[in-house]
PDB file of C-alpha atoms and ligand atoms in Angstrom:
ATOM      1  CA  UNK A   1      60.735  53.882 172.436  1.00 52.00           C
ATOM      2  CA  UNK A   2      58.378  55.891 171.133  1.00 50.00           C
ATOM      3  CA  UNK A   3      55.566  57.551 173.198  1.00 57.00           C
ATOM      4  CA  UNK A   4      53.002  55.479 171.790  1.00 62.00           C
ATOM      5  CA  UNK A   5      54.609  52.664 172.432  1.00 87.00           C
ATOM      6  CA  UNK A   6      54.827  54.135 176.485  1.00 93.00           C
ATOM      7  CA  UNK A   7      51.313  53.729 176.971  1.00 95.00           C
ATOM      8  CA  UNK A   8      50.179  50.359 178.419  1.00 96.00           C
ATOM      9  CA  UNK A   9      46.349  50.617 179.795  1.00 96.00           C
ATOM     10  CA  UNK A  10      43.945  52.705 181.593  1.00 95.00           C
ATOM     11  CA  UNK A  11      44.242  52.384 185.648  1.00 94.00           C
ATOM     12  CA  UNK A  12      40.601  51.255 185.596  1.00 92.00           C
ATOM     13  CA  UNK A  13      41.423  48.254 183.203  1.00 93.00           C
ATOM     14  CA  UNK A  14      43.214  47.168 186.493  1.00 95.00           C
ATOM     15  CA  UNK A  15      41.465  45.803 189.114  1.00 91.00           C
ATOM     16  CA  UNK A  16      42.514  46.836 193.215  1.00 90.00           C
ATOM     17  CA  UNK A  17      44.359  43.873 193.580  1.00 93.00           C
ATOM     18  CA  UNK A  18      45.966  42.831 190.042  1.00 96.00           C
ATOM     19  CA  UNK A  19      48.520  41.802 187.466  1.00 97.00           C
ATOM     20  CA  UNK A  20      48.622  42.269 183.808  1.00 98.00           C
ATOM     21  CA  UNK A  21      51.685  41.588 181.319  1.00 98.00           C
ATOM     22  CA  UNK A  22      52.182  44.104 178.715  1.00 97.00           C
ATOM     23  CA  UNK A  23      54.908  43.496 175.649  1.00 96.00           C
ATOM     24  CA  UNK A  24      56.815  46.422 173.927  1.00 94.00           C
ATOM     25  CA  UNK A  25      59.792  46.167 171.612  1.00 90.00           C
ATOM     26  CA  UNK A  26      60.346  44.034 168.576  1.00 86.00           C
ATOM     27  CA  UNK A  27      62.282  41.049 167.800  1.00 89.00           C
ATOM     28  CA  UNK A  28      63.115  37.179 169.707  1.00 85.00           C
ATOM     29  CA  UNK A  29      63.772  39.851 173.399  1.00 88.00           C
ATOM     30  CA  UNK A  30      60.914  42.285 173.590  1.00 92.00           C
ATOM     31  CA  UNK A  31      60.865  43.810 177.171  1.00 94.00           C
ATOM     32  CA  UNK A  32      57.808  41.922 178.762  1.00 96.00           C
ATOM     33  CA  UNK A  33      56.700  44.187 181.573  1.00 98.00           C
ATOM     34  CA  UNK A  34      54.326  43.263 184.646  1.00 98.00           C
ATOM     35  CA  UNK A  35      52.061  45.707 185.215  1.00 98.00           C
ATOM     36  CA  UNK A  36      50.730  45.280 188.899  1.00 98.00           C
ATOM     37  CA  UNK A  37      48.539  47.055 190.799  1.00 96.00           C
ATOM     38  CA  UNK A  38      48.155  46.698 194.823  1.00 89.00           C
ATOM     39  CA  UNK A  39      45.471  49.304 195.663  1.00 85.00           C
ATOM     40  CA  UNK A  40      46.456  52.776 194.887  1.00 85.00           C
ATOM     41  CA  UNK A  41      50.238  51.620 193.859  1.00 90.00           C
ATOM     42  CA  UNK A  42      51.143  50.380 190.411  1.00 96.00           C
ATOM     43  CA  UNK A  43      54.009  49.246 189.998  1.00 97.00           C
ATOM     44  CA  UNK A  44      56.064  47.834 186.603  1.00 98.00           C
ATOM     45  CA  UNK A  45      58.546  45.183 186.992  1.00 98.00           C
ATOM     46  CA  UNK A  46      60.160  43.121 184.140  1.00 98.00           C
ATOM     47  CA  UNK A  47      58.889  39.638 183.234  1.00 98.00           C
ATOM     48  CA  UNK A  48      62.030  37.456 184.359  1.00 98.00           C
ATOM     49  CA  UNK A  49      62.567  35.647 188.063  1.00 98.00           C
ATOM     50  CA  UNK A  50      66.088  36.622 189.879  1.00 98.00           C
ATOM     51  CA  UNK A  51      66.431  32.768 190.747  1.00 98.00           C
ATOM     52  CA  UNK A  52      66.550  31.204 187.086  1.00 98.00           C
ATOM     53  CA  UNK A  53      65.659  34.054 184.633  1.00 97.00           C
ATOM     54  CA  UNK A  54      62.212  32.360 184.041  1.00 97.00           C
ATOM     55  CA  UNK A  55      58.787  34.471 183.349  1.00 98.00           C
ATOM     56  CA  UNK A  56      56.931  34.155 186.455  1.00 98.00           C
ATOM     57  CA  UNK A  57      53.783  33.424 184.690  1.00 98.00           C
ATOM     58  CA  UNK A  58      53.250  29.680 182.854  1.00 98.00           C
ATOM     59  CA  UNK A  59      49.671  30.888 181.540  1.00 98.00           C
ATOM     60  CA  UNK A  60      48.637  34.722 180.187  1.00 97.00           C
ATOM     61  CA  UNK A  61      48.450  37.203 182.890  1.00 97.00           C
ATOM     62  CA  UNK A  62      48.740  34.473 185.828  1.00 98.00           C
ATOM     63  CA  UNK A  63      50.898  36.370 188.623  1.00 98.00           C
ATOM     64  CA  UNK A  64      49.155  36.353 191.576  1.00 98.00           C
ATOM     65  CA  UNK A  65      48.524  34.565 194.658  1.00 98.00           C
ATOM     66  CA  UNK A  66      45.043  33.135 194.633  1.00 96.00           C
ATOM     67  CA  UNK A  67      44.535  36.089 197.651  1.00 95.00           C
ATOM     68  CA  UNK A  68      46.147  38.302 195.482  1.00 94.00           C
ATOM     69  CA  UNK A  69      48.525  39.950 197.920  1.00 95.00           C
ATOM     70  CA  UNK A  70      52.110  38.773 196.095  1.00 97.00           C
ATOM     71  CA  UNK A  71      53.450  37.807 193.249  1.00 98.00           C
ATOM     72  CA  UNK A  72      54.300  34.199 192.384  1.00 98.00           C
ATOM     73  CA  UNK A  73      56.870  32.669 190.349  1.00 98.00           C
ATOM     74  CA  UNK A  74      55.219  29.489 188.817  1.00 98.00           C
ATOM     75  CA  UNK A  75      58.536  27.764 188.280  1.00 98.00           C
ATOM     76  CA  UNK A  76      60.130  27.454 191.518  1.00 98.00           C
ATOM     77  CA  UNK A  77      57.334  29.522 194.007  1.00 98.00           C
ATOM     78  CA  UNK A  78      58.760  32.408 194.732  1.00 98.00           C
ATOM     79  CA  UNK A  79      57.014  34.902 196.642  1.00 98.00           C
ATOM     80  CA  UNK A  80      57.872  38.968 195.657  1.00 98.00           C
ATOM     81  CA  UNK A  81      56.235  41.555 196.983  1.00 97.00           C
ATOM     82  CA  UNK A  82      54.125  43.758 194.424  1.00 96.00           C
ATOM     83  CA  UNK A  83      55.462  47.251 195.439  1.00 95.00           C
ATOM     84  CA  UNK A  84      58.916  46.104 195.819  1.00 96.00           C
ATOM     85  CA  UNK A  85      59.403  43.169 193.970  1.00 97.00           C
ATOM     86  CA  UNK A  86      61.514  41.444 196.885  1.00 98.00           C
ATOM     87  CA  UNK A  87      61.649  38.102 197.594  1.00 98.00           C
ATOM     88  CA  UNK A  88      60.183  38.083 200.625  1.00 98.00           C
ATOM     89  CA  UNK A  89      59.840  34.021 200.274  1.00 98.00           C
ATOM     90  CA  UNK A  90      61.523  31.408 198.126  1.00 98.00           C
ATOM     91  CA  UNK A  91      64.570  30.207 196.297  1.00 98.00           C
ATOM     92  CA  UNK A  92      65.813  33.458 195.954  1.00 97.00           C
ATOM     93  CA  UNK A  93      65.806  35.990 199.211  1.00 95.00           C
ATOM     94  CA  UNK A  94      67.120  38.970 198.965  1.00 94.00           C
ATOM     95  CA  UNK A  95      67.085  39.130 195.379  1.00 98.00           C
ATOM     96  CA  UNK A  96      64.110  41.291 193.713  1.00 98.00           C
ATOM     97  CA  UNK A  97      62.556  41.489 190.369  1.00 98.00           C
ATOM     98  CA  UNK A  98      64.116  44.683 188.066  1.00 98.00           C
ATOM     99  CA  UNK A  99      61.852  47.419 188.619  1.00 97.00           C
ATOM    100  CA  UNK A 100      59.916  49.079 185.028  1.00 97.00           C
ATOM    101  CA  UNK A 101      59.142  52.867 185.741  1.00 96.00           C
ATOM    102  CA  UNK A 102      55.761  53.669 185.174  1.00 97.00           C
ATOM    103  CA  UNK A 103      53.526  56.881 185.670  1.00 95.00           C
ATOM    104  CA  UNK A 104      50.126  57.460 185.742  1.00 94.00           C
ATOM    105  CA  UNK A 105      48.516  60.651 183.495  1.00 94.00           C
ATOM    106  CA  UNK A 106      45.124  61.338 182.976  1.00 95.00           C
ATOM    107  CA  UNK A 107      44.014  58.087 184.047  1.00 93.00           C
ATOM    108  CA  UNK A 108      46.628  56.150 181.652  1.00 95.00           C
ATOM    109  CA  UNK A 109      49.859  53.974 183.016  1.00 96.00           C
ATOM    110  CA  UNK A 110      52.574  54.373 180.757  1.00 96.00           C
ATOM    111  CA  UNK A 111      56.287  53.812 180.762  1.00 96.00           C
ATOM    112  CA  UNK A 112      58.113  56.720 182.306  1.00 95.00           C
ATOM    113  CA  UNK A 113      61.122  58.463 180.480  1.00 83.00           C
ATOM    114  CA  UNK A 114      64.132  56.994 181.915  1.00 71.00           C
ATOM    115  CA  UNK A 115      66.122  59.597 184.369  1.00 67.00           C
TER     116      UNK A 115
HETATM  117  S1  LIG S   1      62.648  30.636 188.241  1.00 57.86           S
HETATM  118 FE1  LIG S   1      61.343  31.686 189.598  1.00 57.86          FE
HETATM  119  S2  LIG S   1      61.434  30.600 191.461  1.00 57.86           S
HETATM  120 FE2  LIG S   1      62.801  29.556 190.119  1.00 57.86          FE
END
């Protein structure tokens, strides 16, 4: 990936309590990566559910509880939390989403280099 490609949004674009889905990579599998922010955390996880490997989301950008305090699976229901992405309720418990490493410079979130 190019660095271009690593940068997803300013921090502001985000609100305090917030989820947005960003899209990078070409072809029928680009990585779809949820971008969500729970106050001064953001966190990236990919866009697929540990219980049947569906997006969480049915409509753009839809992750969050209406109190916006986890993330919500609209197939089944489950419940992850948005710094960990564990299932902390659910079809799937002890299972979490697959964590996308991000880093914040100069205001911008972007993609971290892998380690
Ligand atoms: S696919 Fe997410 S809860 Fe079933």
């Amino acid at each position: 990936m190019c660095p271009a490609d690593a940068d997803l949004c300013a921090v502001g674009d985000l609100g305090p309590r917030s989820a947005r889905e960003f899209t990078r990579g070409a072809g029928a599998w680009p990585l779809r990566i949820i971008v969500v922010r729970a106050g001064d955390a953001v966190n990236g996880f990919v866009n697929r559910c540990p219980h049947a490997g569906h997006a969480l989301n049915l409509r753009p950008d839809d992750f969050l509880t209406p109190d916006g305090a986890q993330l919500i699976c609209r197939s089944h229901g489950a419940l992850f939390d948005p710094v960990t992405g564990a299932c902390i309720a659910g079809p799937c418990p002890g299972a979490r989403l697959e964590s996308v490493p991000l880093e914040v410079v100069a205001g911008r979130v972007r993609l971290a280099a892998p380690r």
